Each structure stands twice: as structure tokens, then as C-alpha cells.
XYZ file of C-alpha atoms in Angstrom:
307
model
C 34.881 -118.834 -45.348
C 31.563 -116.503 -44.222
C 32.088 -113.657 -42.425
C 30.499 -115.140 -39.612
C 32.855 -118.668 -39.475
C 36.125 -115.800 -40.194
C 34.518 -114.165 -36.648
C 33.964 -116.728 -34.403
C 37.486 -118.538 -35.393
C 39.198 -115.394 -33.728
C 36.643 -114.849 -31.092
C 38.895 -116.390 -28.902
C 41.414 -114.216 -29.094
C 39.663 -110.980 -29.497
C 37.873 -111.968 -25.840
C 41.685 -112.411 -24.574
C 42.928 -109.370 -25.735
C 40.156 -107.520 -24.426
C 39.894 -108.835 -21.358
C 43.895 -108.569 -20.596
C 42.855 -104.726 -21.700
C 39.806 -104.456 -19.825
C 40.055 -106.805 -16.721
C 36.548 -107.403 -17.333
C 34.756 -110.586 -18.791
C 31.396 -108.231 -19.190
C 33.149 -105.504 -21.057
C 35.321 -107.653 -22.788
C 32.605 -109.472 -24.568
C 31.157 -106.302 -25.540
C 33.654 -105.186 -27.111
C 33.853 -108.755 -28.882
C 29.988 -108.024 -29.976
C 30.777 -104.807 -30.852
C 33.757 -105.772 -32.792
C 31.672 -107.821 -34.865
C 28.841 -105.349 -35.309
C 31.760 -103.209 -37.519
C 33.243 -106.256 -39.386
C 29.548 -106.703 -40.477
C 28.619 -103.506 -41.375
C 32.269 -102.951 -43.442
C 31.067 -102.538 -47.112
C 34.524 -103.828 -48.493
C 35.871 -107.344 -47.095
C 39.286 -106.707 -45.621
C 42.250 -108.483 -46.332
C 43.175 -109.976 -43.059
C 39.683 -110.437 -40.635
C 42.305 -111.251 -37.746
C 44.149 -107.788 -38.360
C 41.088 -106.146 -39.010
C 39.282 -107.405 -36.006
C 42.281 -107.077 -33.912
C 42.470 -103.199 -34.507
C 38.675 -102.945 -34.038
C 38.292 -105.105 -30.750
C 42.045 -102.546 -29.105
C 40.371 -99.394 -30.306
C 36.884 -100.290 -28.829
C 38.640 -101.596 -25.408
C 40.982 -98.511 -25.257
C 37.629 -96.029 -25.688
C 35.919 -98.289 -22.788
C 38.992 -98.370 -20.285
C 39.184 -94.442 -20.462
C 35.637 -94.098 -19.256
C 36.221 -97.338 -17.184
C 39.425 -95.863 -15.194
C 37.502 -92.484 -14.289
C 35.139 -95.164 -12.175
C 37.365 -96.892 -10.880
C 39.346 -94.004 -9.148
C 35.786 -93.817 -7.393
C 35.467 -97.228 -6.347
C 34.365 -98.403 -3.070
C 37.747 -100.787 -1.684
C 40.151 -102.172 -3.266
C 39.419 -103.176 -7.293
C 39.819 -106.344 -8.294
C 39.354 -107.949 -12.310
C 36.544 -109.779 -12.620
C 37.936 -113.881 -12.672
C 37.840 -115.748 -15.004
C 37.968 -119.445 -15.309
C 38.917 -120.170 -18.691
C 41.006 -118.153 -21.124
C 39.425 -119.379 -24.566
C 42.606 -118.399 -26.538
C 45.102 -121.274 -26.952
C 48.993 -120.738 -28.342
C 51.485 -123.378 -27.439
C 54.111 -121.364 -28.582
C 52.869 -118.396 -25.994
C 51.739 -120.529 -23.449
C 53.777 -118.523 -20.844
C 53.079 -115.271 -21.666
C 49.302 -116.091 -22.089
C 48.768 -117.881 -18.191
C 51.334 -115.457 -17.090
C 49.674 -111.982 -18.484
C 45.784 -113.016 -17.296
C 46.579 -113.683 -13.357
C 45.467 -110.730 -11.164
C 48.582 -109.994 -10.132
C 49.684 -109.115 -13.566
C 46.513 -107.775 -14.101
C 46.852 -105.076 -11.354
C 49.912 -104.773 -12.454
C 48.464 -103.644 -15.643
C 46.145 -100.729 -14.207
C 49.025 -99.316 -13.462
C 50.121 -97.929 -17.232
C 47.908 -95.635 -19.246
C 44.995 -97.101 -21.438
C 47.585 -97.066 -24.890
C 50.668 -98.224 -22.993
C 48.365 -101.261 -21.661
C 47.457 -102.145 -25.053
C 50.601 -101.976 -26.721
C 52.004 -104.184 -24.125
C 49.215 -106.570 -24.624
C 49.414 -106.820 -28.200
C 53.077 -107.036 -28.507
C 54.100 -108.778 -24.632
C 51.187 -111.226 -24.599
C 50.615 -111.410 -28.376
C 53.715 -110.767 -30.472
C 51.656 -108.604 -32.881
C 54.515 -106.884 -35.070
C 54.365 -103.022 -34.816
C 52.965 -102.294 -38.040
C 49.963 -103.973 -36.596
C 50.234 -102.055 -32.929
C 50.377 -98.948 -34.807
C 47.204 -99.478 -37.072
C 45.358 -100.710 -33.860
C 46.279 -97.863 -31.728
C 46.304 -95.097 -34.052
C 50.059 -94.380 -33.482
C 53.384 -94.022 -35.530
C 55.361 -97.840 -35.021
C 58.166 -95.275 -33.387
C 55.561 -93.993 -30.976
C 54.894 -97.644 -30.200
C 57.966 -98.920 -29.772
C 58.288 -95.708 -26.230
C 54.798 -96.816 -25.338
C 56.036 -100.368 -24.698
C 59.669 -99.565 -23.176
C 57.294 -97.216 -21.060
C 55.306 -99.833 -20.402
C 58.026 -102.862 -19.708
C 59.762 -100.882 -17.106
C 56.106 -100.294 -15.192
C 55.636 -103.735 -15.140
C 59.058 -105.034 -14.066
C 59.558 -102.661 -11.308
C 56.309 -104.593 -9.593
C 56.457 -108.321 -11.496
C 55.148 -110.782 -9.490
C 57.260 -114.221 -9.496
C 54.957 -116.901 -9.865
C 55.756 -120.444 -8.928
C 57.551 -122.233 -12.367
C 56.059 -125.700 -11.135
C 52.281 -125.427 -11.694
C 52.115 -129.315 -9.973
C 53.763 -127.712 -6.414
C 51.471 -125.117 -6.710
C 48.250 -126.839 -6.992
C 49.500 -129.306 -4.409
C 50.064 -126.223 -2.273
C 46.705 -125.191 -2.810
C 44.805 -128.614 -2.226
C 46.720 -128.708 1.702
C 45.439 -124.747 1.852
C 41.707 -125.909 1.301
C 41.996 -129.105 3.265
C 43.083 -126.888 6.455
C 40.710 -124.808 5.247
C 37.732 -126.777 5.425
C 39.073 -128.809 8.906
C 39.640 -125.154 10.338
C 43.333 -125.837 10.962
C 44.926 -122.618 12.051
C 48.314 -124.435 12.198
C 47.642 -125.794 9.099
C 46.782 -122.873 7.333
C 49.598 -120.567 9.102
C 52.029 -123.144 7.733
C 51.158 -122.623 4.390
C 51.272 -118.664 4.833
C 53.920 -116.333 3.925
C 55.113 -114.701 7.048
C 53.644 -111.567 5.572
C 50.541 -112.785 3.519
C 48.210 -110.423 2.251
C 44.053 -110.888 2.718
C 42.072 -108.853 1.165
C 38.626 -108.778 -0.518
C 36.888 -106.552 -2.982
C 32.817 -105.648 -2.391
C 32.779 -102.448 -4.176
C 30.324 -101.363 -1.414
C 27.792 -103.947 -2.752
C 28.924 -106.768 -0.475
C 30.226 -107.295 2.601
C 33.941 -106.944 2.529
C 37.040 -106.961 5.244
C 37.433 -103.194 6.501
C 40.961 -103.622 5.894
C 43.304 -105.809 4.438
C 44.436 -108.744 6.815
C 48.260 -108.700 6.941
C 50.462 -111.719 8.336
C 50.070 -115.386 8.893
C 49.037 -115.905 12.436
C 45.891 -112.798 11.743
C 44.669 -114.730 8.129
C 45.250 -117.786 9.224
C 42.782 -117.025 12.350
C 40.553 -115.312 10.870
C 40.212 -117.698 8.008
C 39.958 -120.537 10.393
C 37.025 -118.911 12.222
C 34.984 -117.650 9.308
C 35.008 -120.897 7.155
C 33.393 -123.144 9.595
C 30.919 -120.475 10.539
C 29.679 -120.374 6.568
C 29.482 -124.108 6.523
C 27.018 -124.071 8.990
C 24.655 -121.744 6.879
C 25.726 -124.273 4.067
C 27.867 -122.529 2.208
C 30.288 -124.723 0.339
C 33.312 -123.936 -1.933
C 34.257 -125.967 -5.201
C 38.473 -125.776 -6.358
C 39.010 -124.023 -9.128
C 41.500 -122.535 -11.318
C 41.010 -118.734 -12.049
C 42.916 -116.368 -13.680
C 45.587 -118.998 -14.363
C 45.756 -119.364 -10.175
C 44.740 -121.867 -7.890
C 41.246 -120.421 -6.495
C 37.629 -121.537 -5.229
C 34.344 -120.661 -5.905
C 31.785 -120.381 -2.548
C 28.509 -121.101 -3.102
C 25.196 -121.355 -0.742
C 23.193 -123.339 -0.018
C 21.383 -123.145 -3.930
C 24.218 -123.348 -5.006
C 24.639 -119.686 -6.259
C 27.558 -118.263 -6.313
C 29.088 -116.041 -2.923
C 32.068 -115.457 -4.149
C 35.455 -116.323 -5.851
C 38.836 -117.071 -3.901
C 42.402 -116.728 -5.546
C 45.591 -117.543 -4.016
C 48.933 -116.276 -5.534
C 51.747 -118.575 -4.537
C 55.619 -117.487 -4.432
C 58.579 -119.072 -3.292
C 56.308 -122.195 -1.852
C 54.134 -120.313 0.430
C 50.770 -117.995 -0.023
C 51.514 -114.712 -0.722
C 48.205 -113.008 -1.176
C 44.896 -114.464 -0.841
C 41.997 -111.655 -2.620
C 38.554 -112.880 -3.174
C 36.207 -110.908 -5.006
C 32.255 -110.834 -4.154
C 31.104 -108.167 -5.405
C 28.297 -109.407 -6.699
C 28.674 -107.361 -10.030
C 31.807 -109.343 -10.824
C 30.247 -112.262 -10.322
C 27.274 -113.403 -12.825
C 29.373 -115.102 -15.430
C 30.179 -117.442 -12.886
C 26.864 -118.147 -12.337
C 23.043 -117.393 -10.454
C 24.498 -114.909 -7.643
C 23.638 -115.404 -4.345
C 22.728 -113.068 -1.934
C 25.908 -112.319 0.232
C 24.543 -109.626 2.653
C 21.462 -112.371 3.471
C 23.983 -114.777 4.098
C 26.231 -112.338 6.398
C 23.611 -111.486 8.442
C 22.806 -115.914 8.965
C 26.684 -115.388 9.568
C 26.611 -113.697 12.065
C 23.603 -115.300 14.161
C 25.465 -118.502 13.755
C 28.201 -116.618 15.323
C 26.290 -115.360 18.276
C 24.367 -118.428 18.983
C 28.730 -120.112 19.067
C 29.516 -117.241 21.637
């Protein structure tokens, strides 16, 4: 096989470990192009292209989230990944650990361990790469490894989120959310609300965002009931879809650009946390962006003109 068909057989799965690194589709595929920029230029073939490429796509990732994290401590709201509707990488056998390790909540989970314990975790949690292969990727002794991931495992199980086992209930849960949703049933919505939900949106000061998160049914379920029908009169619509592994929507206006994306994370049979991202930043590999603070401001005539 060409160098070329070798790459884009385990493009998949360099784009998933990146992004699980990165939480972003834009830097992720960077790194994938960049990755592929040094398998090219190699003088010697290696023996394994998915070991070699492996390594190259971790290092590159770990160099980008270091910079990446210093930007982040500066950023405007809460931070959010970027969502993603489709994981390209497929294993049956991992199944779990693949839709488990790419929702947001694991994600944030995630930003909490350093750049090397992230990508240890990744590679051996998500992955099962053996430690040999850790090591060579992360420029570490196996032993070293092996603390960076018990490191790691107890950061992530002091906050893991419990996700719903029956993906059917779930997105049956989800289709009665956007039902109420669109009808602008507060009862309807509160129902479907964890006593103490969570609403909260990330702008990155580039969009308008909610000044604070909303906390408890009764406020989301209000406020969620009042805002909805007020965007459908400037014609914004939203479209169901899976992200990050989660039941989600997409807005869109009137050109059908995209406002921004919705994600619910259900636990125990009720909404736990509803986070939508628009910043618009996050946004363009969804799609043609749309223009969110044009569409506040038609927002908020449409309110007045209600009053």
C-alpha cells in the first residue's frame, strides 16, 4: 500500500485521538495534516504507519494543548469543546469507551489533567494502546506512564459523569425536550428537568451568551420557554442532532446558517445540564455561520414589540 492509502486508512483515528486530546475539530485536523506532512517527509518507511503516525499525531497535539491551555485560562465564559457530529473512528470492541470518552462532559472532564496525563489516558483509556507504544508517543519511560495514568484515572473518577446505559430512553427523552421546546411548554420542559439542571452557554465574548449560568428547573425551563418562540419569529429553526455522542440540536436562521449548537446530558432519566456553544469560532465545521449578534438584536425587537 502507498503512503498515501497507509494515511488516510488511519485518518480516522488519528482525528479521534486528537480531538479527545485537543477538544477541537480545527486543531485536531491540523495536527492530522501535520501528522502527515512528517510521515511524508520520513526518508526511511517505518515499520508500523499506525504506530508511527500515532506517536506523531500525540506529540503534535500535546505541543498544541500547552499553548492552547495558556488561552484558555484567558477565555471570555465558560469553555466549551468545539461539537462534533460524527466521530470517524469505528471499534466495536471499544464502542463504549469511544461514545463515552468524546461527550463534553468527559471532555471537561479531561481539561482537568495536565497535557501528558490527558494523552496517556487517551491512548491507553479510550484506545488500549500498550505502554510500549504510550511511552514512544509521549517521550516517557512505560513506568512513568503507567503514574501518569493512575494520576490521571483518579482525576477523572472523582468527577465521572453517569450517562444514561439506554441510548433509546435517552433519545426518547430528548425528542419530548424539543417537542416542549418548540410548543413553549414550560410544564413540559420543567418535567423533563433535573430539579437542579444546569444552563449554560459558551460565546467566548464573540457572541451573545447568558451572564450566568441558569440553575434549576422552574428558571431554565422559563427562560427556555420564552426565548425559543421569540427566535422562531425571526425564523430561526433548530434541526435534532446527535453531538458529541449526546442528544443535541443545531439552530439555524433564517439562511439556514448555523446560530448555534445545543447539547443535553441526560442522567438518571432527567436533563442534567443543557450547554450550547455559539461562539461563532466553534462553529464553521458545522457549517456557513450566521450572524448571532444581528439576530439578538431582531431578538430583542421582537421582544419589545410582545411587551
Amino acid at each position: 500500500m502507498s503512503k498515501v492509502g497507509e494515511f488516510e486508512e488511519l485518518r480516522p483515528l488519528l482525528f479521534s485521538i486528537a480531538y479527545r486530546i485537543l477538544g477541537s475539530v480545527g486543531e485536531a485536523e491540523d495536527a492530522v495534516q501535520e501528522s502527515w506532512l512528517r510521515f511524508d517527509a520520513s526518508p526511511t518507511r517505518p515499520a508500523s504507519a499506525k504506530a508511527f503516525l500515532s506517536a506523531t499525531v500525540t506529540r503534535i497535539a500535546i505541543d498544541v494543548l500547552r499553548s492552547a491551555r495558556v488561552r484558555r485560562e484567558e477565555y471570555v465564559g465558560p469553555w466549551f469543546p468545539e461539537p462534533l457530529l460524527t466521530d470517524p473512528y469505528e471499534d466495536p470492541a471499544r464502542a463504549a469507551e469511544l461514545a463515552d470518552s468524546v461527550s463534553m462532559a468527559a471532555l471537561l472532564l479531561l481539561e482537568r489533567l495536565s497535557p501528558l496525563e490527558r494523552s496517556v489516558f487517551v491512548l491507553r483509556e479510550v484506545f488500549a494502546f500498550g505502554f510500549d507504544e504510550i511511552a514512544t508517543a509521549v517521550g516517557r519511560s512505560e513506568a512513568a506512564c503507567r503514574q501518569l495514568l493512575v494520576r490521571a484515572r483518579r482525576h477523572m473518577q472523582d468527577g465521572r459523569p453517569r450517562f444514561e446505559a439506554d441510548g433509546q430512553e435517552r433519545r426518547e427523552l430528548a425528542s419530548r425536550f424539543f417537542d416542549a421546546l418548540r410548543e413553549g411548554d414550560v410544564d413540559g420542559l420543567q418535567s423533563l428537568l433535573a430539579a437542579d439542571v444546569s444552563m449554560v452557554g459558551d460565546g467566548g465574548g464573540k457572541a451573545p451568551q447568558l451572564a450566568r449560568a441558569v440553575i434549576g428547573a422552574e428558571n431554565a425551563a422559563r427562560l427556555l420557554a420564552s426565548v425559543v418562540p421569540l427566535l422562531a419569529r425571526v425564523d430561526v429553526t433548530f434541526e435534532q442532532h446527535e453531538l458529541n455522542g449526546q442528544p443535541g440540536a443545531i439552530f439555524l436562521d433564517r439562511d439556514g446558517k448555523v446560530l448555534h449548537a445545543l447539547t443535553l446530558e441526560v442522567l438518571d432519566g432527567q436533563i442534567q445540564t443543557i450547554r450550547s456553544v455559539i461562539n461563532p469560532d466553534k462553529l464553521g465545521h458545522l457549517g456557513p455561520v450566521a450572524d448571532a449578534w444581528a439576530i439578538d438584536r431582531e431578538v430583542k425587537r421582537a421582544r419589545r414589540q410582545t411587551a
